[in-house]
PDB file of C-alpha atoms in Angstrom:
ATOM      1  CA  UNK A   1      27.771 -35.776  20.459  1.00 44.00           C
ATOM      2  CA  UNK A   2      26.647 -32.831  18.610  1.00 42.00           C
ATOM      3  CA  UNK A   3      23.772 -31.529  21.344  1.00 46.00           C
ATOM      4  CA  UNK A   4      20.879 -31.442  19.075  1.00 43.00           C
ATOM      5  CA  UNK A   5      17.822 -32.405  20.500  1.00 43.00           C
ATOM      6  CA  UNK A   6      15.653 -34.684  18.306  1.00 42.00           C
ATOM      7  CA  UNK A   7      13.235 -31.630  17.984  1.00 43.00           C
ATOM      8  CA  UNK A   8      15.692 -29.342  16.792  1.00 40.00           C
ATOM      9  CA  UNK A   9      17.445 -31.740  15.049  1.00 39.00           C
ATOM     10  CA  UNK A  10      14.181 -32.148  12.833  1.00 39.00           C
ATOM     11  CA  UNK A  11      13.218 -28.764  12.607  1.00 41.00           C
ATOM     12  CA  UNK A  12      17.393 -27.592  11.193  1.00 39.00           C
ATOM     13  CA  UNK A  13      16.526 -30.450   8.299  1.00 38.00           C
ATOM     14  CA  UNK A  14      13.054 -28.760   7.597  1.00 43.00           C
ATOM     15  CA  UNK A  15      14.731 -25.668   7.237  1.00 44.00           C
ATOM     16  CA  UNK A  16      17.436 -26.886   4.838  1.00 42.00           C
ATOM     17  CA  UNK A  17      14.697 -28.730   3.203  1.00 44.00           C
ATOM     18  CA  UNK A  18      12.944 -25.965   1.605  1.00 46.00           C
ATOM     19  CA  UNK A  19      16.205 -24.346   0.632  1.00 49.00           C
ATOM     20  CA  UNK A  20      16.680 -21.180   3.201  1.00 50.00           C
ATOM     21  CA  UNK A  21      19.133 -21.016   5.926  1.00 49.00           C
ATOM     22  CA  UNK A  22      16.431 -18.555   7.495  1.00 52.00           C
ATOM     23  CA  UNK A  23      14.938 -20.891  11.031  1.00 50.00           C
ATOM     24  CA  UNK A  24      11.238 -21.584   9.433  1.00 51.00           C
ATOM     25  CA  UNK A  25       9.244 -19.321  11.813  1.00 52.00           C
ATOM     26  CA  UNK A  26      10.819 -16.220  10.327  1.00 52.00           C
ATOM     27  CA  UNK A  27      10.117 -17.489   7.120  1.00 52.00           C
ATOM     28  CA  UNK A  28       6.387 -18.536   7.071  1.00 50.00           C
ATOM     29  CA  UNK A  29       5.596 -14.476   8.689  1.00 72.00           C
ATOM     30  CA  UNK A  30       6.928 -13.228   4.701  1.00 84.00           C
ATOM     31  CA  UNK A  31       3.786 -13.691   3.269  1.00 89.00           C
ATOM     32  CA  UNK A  32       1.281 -15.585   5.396  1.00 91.00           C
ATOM     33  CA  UNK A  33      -1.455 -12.526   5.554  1.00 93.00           C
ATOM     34  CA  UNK A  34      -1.066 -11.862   1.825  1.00 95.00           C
ATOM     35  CA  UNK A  35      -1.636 -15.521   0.899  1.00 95.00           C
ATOM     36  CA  UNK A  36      -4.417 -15.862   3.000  1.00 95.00           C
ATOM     37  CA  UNK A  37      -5.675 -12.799   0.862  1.00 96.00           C
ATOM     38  CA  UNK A  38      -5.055 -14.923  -2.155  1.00 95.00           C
ATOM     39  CA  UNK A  39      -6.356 -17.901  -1.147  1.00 96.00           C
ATOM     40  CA  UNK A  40      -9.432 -16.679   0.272  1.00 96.00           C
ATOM     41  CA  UNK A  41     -10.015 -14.453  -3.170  1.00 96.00           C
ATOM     42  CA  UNK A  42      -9.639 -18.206  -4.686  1.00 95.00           C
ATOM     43  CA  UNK A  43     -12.397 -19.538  -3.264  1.00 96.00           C
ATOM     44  CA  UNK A  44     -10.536 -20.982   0.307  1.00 94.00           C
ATOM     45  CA  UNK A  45     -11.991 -20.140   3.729  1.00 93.00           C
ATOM     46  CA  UNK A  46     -11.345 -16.798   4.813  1.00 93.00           C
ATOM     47  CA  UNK A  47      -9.392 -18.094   7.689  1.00 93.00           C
ATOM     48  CA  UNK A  48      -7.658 -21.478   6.267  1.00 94.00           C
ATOM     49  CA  UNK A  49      -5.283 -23.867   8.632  1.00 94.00           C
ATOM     50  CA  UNK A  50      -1.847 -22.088   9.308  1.00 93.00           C
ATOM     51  CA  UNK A  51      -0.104 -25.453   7.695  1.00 93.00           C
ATOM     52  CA  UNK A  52      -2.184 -24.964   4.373  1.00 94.00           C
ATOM     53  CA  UNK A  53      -0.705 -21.087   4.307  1.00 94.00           C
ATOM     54  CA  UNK A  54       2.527 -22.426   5.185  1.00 93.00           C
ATOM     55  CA  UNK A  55       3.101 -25.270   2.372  1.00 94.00           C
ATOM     56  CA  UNK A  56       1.468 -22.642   0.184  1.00 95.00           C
ATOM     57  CA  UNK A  57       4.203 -20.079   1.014  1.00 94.00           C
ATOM     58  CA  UNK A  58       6.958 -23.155   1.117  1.00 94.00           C
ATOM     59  CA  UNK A  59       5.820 -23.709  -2.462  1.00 95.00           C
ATOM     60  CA  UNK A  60       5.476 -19.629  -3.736  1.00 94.00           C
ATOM     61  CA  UNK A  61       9.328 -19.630  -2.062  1.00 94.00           C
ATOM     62  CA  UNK A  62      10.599 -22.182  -3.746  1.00 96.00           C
ATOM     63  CA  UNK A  63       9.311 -21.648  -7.003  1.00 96.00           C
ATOM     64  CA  UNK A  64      10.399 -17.399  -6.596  1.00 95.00           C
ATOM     65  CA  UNK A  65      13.710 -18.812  -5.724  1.00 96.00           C
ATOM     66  CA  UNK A  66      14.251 -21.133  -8.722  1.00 98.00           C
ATOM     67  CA  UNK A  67      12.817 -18.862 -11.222  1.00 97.00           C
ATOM     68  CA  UNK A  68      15.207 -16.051 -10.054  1.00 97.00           C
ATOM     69  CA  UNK A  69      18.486 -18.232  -9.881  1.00 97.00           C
ATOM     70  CA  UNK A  70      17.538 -19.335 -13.358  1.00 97.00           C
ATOM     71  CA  UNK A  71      16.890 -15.657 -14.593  1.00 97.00           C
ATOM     72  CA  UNK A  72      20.128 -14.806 -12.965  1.00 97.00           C
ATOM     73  CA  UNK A  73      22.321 -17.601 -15.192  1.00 95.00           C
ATOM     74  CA  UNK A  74      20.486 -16.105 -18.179  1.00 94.00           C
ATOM     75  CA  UNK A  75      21.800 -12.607 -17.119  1.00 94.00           C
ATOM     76  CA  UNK A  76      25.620 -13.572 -15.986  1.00 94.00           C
ATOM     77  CA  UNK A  77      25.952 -13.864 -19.726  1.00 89.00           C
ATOM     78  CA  UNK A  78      25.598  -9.767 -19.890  1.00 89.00           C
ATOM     79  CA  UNK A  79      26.496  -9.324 -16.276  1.00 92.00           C
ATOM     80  CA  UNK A  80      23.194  -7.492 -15.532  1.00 94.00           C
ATOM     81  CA  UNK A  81      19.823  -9.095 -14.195  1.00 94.00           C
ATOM     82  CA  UNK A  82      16.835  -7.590 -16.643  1.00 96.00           C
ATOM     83  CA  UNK A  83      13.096  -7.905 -16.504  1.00 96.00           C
ATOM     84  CA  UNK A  84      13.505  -9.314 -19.890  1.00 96.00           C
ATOM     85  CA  UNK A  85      15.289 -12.235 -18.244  1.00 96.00           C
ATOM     86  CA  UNK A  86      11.837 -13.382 -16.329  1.00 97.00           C
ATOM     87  CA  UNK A  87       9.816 -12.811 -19.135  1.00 97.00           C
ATOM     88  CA  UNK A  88      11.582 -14.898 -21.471  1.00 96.00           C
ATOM     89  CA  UNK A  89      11.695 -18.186 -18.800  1.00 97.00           C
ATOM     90  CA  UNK A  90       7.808 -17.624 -18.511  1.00 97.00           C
ATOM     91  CA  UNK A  91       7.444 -17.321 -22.463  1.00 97.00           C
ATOM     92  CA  UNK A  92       5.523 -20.234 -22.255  1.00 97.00           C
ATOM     93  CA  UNK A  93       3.230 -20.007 -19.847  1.00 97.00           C
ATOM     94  CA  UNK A  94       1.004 -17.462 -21.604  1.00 98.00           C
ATOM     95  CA  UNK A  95      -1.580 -16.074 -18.666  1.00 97.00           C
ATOM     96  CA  UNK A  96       1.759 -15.419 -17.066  1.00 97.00           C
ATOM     97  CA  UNK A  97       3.243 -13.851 -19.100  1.00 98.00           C
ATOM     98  CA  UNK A  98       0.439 -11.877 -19.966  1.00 98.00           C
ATOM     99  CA  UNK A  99      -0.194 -10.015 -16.659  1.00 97.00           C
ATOM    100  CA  UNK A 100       3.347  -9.597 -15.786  1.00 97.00           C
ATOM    101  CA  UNK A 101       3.175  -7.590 -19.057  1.00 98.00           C
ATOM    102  CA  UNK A 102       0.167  -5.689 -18.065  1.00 98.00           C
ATOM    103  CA  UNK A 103       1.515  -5.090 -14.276  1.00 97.00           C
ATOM    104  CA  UNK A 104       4.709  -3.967 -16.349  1.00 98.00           C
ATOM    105  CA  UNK A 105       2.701  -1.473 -18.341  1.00 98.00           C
ATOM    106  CA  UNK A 106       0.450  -0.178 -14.982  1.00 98.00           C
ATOM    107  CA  UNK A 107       4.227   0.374 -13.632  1.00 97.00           C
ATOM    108  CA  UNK A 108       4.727   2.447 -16.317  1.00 97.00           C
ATOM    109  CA  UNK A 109       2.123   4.158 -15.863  1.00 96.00           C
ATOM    110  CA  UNK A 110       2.210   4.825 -12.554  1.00 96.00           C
ATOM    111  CA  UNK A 111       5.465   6.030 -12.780  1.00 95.00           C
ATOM    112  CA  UNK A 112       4.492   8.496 -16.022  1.00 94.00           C
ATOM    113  CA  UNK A 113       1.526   9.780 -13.547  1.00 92.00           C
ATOM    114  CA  UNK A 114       4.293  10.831 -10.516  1.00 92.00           C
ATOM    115  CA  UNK A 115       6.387  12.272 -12.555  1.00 89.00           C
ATOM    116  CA  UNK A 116       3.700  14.241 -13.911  1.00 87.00           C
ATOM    117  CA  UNK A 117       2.208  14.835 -10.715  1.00 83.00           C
ATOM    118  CA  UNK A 118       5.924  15.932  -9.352  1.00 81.00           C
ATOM    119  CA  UNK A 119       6.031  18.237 -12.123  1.00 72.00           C
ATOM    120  CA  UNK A 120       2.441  19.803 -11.576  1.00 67.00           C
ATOM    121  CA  UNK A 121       3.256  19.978  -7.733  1.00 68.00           C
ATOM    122  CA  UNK A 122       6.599  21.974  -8.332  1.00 69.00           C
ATOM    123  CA  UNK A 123       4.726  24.407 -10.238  1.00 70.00           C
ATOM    124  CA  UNK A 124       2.087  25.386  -7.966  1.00 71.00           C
ATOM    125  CA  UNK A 125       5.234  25.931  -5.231  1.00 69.00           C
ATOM    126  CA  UNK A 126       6.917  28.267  -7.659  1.00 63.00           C
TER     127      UNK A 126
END
């Protein structure tokens, strides 16, 4: 006899269900206040039911996780993971792929700005 208790027995196959060896309390604290952001910003209840958060974070994991093993097989060929790799498995789906290319460019131009900034800074010390 193993020792598993029907309740833990149940909660190790929930956990291997949605793909993580991570026990599923850990895992529903990644992004639980940020979804409930998101969800409320959608038009959901400011505070909605823990379990709709937590099938909504179940299903933002899962779909994260595919997209990057996928991206990944794309960039064994090279050897390298690239941005380019993401982009070109959302090609499709054009609203997608539209604001990852304008967060992409605000990245950009954040980055521009602090080096910028950096360089103004170092002047003023000199």
């Amino acid at each position: 006899m193993s020792g598993n208790t029907p309740a833990t027995a149940a909660s190790s196959s929930k956990s291997k269900a949605a793909g993580t060896s991570q026990p599923q309390e850990k895992r529903k604290t990644l992004f639980q206040k940020e979804l409930q952001h998101m969800m409320y910003g959608f038009g959901d209840e400011q505070n909605p039911l823990p379990e709709t958060v937590a099938l909504v974070e179940d299903i933002v994991v899962e779909y994260v996780t595919d997209l990057t093993h996928k991206a990944q097989e794309i960039g064994s060929k090279r050897g390298r993971l690239l941005v380019d790799d993401f982009l070109y498995l959302i090609r499709k789906d054009l609203p997608k792929l539209n604001r990852c290319r304008e967060l992409l460019a605000m990245q950009e131009e954040l980055k521009q700005a602090r080096k910028a900034f950096d360089v103004d800074e170092k002047e003023l010390v000199d």
